[in-house]
Tab-separated table of N, CA and C in Angstrom:
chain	number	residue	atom	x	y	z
A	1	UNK	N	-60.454	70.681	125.864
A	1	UNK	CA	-61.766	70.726	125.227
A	1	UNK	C	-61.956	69.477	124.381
A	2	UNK	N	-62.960	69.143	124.485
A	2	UNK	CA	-63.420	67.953	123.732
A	2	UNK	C	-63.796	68.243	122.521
A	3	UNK	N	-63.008	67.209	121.332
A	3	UNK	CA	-62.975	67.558	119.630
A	3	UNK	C	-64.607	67.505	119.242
A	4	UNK	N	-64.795	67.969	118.338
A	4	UNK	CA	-66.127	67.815	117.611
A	4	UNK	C	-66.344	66.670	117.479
A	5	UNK	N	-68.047	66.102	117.171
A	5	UNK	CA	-68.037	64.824	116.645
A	5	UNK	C	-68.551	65.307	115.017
A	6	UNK	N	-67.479	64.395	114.227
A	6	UNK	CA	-67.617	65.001	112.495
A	6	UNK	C	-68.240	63.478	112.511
A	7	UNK	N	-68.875	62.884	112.528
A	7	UNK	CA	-69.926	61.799	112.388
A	7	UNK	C	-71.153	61.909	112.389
A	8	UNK	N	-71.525	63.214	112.431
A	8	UNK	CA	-73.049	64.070	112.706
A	8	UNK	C	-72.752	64.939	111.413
A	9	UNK	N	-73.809	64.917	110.685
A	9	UNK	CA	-73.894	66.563	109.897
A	9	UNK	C	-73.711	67.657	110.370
A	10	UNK	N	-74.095	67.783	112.058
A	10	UNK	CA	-74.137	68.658	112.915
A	10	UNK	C	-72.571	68.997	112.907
A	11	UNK	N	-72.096	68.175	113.499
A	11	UNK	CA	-70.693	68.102	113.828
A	11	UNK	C	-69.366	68.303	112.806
A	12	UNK	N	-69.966	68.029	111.535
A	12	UNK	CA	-69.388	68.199	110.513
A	12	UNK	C	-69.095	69.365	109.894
A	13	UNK	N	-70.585	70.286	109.731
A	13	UNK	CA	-70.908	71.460	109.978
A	13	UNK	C	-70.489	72.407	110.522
A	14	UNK	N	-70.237	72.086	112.249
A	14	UNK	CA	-69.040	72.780	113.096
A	14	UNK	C	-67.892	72.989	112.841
A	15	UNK	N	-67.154	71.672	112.329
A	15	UNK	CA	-65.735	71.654	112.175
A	15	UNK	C	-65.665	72.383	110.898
A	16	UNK	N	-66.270	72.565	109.775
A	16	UNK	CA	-66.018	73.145	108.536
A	16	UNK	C	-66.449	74.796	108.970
A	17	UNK	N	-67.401	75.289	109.628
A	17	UNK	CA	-67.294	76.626	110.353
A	17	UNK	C	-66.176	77.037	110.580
A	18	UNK	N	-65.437	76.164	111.883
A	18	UNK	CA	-64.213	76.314	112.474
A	18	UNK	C	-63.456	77.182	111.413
A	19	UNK	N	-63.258	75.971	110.297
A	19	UNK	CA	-62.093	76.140	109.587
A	19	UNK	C	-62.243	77.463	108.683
A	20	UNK	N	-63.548	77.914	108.548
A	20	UNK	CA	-63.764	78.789	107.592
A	20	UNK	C	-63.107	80.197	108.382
A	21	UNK	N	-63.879	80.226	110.069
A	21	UNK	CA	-63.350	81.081	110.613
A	21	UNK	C	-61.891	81.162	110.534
A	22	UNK	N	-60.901	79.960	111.062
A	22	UNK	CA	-59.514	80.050	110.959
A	22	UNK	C	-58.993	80.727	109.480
A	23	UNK	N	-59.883	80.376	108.597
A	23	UNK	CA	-59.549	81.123	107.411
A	23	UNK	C	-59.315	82.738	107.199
A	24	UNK	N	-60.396	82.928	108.223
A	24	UNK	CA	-60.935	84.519	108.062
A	24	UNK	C	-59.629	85.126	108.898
A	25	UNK	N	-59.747	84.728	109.732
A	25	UNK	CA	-58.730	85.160	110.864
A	25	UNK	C	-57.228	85.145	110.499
A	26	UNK	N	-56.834	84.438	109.493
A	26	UNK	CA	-55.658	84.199	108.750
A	26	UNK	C	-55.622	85.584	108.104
A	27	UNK	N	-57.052	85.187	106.857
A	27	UNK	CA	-56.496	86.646	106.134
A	27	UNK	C	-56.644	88.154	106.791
A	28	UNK	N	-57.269	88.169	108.066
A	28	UNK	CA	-57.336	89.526	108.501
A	28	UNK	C	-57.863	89.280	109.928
A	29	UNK	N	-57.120	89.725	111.029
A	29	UNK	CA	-57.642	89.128	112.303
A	29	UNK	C	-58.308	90.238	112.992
A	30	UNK	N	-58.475	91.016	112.371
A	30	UNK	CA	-59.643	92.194	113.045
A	30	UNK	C	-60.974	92.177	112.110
A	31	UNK	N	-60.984	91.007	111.133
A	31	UNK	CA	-62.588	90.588	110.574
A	31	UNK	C	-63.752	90.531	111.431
A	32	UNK	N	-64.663	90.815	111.441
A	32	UNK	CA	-65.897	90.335	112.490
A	32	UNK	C	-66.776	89.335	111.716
A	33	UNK	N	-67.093	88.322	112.451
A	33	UNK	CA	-67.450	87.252	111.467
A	33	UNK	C	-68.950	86.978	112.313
A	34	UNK	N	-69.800	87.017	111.452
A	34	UNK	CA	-71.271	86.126	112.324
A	34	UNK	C	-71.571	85.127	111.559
A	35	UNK	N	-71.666	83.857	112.202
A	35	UNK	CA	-72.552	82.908	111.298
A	35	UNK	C	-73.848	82.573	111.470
A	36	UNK	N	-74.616	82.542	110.843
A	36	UNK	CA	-76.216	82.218	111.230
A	36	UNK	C	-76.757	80.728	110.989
A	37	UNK	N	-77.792	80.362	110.966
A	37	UNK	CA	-78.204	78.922	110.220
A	37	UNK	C	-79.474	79.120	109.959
A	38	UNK	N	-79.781	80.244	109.596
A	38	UNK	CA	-81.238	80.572	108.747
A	38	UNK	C	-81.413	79.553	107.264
A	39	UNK	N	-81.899	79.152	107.064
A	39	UNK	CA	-82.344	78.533	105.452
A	39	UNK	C	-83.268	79.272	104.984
A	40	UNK	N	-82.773	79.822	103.976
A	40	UNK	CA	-83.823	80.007	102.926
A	40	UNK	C	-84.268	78.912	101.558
A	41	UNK	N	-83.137	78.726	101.440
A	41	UNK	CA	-83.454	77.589	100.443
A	41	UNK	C	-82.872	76.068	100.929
A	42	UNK	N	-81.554	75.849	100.266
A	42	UNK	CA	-81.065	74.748	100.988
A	42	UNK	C	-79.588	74.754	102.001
A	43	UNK	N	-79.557	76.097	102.011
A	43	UNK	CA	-78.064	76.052	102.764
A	43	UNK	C	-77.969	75.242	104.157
A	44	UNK	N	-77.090	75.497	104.534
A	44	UNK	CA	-76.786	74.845	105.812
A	44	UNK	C	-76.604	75.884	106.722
A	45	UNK	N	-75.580	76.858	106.516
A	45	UNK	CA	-75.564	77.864	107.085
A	45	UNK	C	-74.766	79.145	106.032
A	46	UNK	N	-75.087	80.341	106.854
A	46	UNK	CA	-74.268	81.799	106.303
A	46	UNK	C	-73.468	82.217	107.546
A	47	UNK	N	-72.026	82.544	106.387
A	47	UNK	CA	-71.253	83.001	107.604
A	47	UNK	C	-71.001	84.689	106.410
A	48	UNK	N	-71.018	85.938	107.571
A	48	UNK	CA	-71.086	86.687	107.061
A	48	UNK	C	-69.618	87.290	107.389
A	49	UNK	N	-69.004	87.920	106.760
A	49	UNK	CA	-67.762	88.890	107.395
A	49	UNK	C	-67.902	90.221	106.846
A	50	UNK	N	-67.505	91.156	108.160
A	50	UNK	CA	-67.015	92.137	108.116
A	50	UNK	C	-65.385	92.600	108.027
A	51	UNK	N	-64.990	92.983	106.970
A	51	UNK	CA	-63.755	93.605	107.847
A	51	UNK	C	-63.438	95.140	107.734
A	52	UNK	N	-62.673	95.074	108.057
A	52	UNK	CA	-62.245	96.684	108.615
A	52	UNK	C	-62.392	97.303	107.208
A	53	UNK	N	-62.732	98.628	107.760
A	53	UNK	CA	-63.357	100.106	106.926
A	53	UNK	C	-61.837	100.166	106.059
A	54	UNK	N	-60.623	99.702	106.703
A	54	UNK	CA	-59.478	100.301	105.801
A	54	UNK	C	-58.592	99.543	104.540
A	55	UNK	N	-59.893	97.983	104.293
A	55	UNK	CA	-59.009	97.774	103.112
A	55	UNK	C	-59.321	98.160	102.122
A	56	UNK	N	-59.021	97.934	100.968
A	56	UNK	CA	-58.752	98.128	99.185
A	56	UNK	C	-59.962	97.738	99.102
A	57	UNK	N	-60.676	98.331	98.058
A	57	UNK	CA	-61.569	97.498	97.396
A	57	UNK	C	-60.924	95.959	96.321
A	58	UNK	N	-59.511	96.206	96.126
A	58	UNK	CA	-58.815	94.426	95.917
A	58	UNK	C	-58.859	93.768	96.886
A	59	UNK	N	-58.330	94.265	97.722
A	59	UNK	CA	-58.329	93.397	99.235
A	59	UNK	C	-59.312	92.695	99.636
A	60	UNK	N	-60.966	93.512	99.279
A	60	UNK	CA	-62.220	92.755	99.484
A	60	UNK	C	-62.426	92.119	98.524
A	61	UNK	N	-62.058	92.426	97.082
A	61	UNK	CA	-62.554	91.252	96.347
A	61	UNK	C	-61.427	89.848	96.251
A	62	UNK	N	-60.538	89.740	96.924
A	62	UNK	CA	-59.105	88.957	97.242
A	62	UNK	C	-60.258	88.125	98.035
A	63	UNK	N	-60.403	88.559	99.581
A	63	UNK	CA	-60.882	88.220	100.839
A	63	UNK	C	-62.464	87.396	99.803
A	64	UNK	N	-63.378	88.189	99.156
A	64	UNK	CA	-64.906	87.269	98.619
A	64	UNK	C	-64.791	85.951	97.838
A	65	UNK	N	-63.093	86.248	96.968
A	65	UNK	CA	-63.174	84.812	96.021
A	65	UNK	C	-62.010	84.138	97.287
A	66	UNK	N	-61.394	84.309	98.064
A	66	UNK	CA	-60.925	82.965	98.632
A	66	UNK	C	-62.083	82.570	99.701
A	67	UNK	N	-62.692	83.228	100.268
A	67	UNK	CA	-63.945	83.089	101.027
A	67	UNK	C	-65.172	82.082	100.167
A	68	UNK	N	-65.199	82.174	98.949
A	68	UNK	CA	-66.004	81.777	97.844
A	68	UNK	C	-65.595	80.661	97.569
A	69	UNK	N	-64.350	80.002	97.115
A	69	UNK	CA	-63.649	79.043	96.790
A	69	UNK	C	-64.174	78.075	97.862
A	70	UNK	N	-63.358	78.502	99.286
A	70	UNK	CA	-63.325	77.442	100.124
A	70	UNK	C	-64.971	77.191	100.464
A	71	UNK	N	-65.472	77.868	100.575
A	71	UNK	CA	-67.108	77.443	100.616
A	71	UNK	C	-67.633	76.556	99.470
A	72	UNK	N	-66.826	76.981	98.394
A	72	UNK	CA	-67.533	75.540	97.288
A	72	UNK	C	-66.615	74.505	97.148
A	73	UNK	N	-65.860	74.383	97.976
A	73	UNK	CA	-64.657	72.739	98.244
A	73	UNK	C	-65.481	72.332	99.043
A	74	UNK	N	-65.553	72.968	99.968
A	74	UNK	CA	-66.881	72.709	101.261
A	74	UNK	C	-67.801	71.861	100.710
A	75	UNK	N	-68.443	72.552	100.063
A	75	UNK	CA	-69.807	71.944	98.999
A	75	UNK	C	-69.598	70.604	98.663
A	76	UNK	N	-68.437	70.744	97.685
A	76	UNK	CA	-68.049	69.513	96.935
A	76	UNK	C	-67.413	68.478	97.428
A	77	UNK	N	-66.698	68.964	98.879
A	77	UNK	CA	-66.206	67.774	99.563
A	77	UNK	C	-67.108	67.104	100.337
A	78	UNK	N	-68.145	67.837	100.684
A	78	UNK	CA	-69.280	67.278	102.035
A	78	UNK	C	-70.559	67.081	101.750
A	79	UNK	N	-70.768	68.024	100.884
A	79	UNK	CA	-72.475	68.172	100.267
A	79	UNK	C	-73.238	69.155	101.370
A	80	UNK	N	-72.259	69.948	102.218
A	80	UNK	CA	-72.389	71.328	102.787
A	80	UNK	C	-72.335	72.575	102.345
A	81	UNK	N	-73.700	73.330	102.463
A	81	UNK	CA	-73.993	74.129	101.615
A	81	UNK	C	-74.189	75.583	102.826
A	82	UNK	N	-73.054	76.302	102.641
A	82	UNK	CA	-72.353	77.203	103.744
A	82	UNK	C	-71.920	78.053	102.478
A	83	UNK	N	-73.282	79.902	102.690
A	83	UNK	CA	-72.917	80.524	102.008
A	83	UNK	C	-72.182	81.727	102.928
A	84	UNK	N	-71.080	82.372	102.292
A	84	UNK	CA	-70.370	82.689	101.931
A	84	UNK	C	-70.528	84.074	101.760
A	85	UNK	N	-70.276	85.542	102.275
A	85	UNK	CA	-70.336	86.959	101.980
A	85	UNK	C	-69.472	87.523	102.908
A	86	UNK	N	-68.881	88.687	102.062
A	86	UNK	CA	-68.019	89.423	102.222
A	86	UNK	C	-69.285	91.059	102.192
A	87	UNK	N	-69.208	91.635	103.368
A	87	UNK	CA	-69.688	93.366	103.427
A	87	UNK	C	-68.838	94.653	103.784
A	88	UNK	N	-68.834	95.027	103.258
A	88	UNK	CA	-67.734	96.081	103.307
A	88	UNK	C	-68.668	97.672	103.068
């Protein structure tokens, strides 16, 4: 497969998705993840996760602030504005 091009916002965009997913999938690989690219204001995109009915309510708030974090490194490393929710 041919790599992304991170020389595009587009492409940049993708690869920081990627990684968010690889994130998700790290902390729980039966998460269901959708991302959208609706704007309401200035985002770039929303990636939403589900995960399973059987964790902790710690577990979800564990899973919203590392989910939260890496979305605002995101921010601050790129000027990509990729929000970030946890539903349970």
């Amino acid at each position: 497969a041919k790599a992304a091009q991170v020389d595009t916002k587009e492409g940049l965009l993708d690869q920081k998705l990627r990684e968010l997913t690889l994130l998700v999938k790290e902390i729980r690989s039966d998460a269901r993840i959708e991302i959208s690219f609706e704007r309401y204001e200035d985002e770039d995109a929303h990636v939403r996760i589900y995960p399973p009915p059987d964790l902790s309510p710690n577990e979800v708030l564990q899973f919203e602030l590392t989910l939260g974090q890496r979305c605002t490194d995101i921010l601050l490393e790129t000027g990509l504005f990729i929000v970030g929710a946890v539903y349970d």
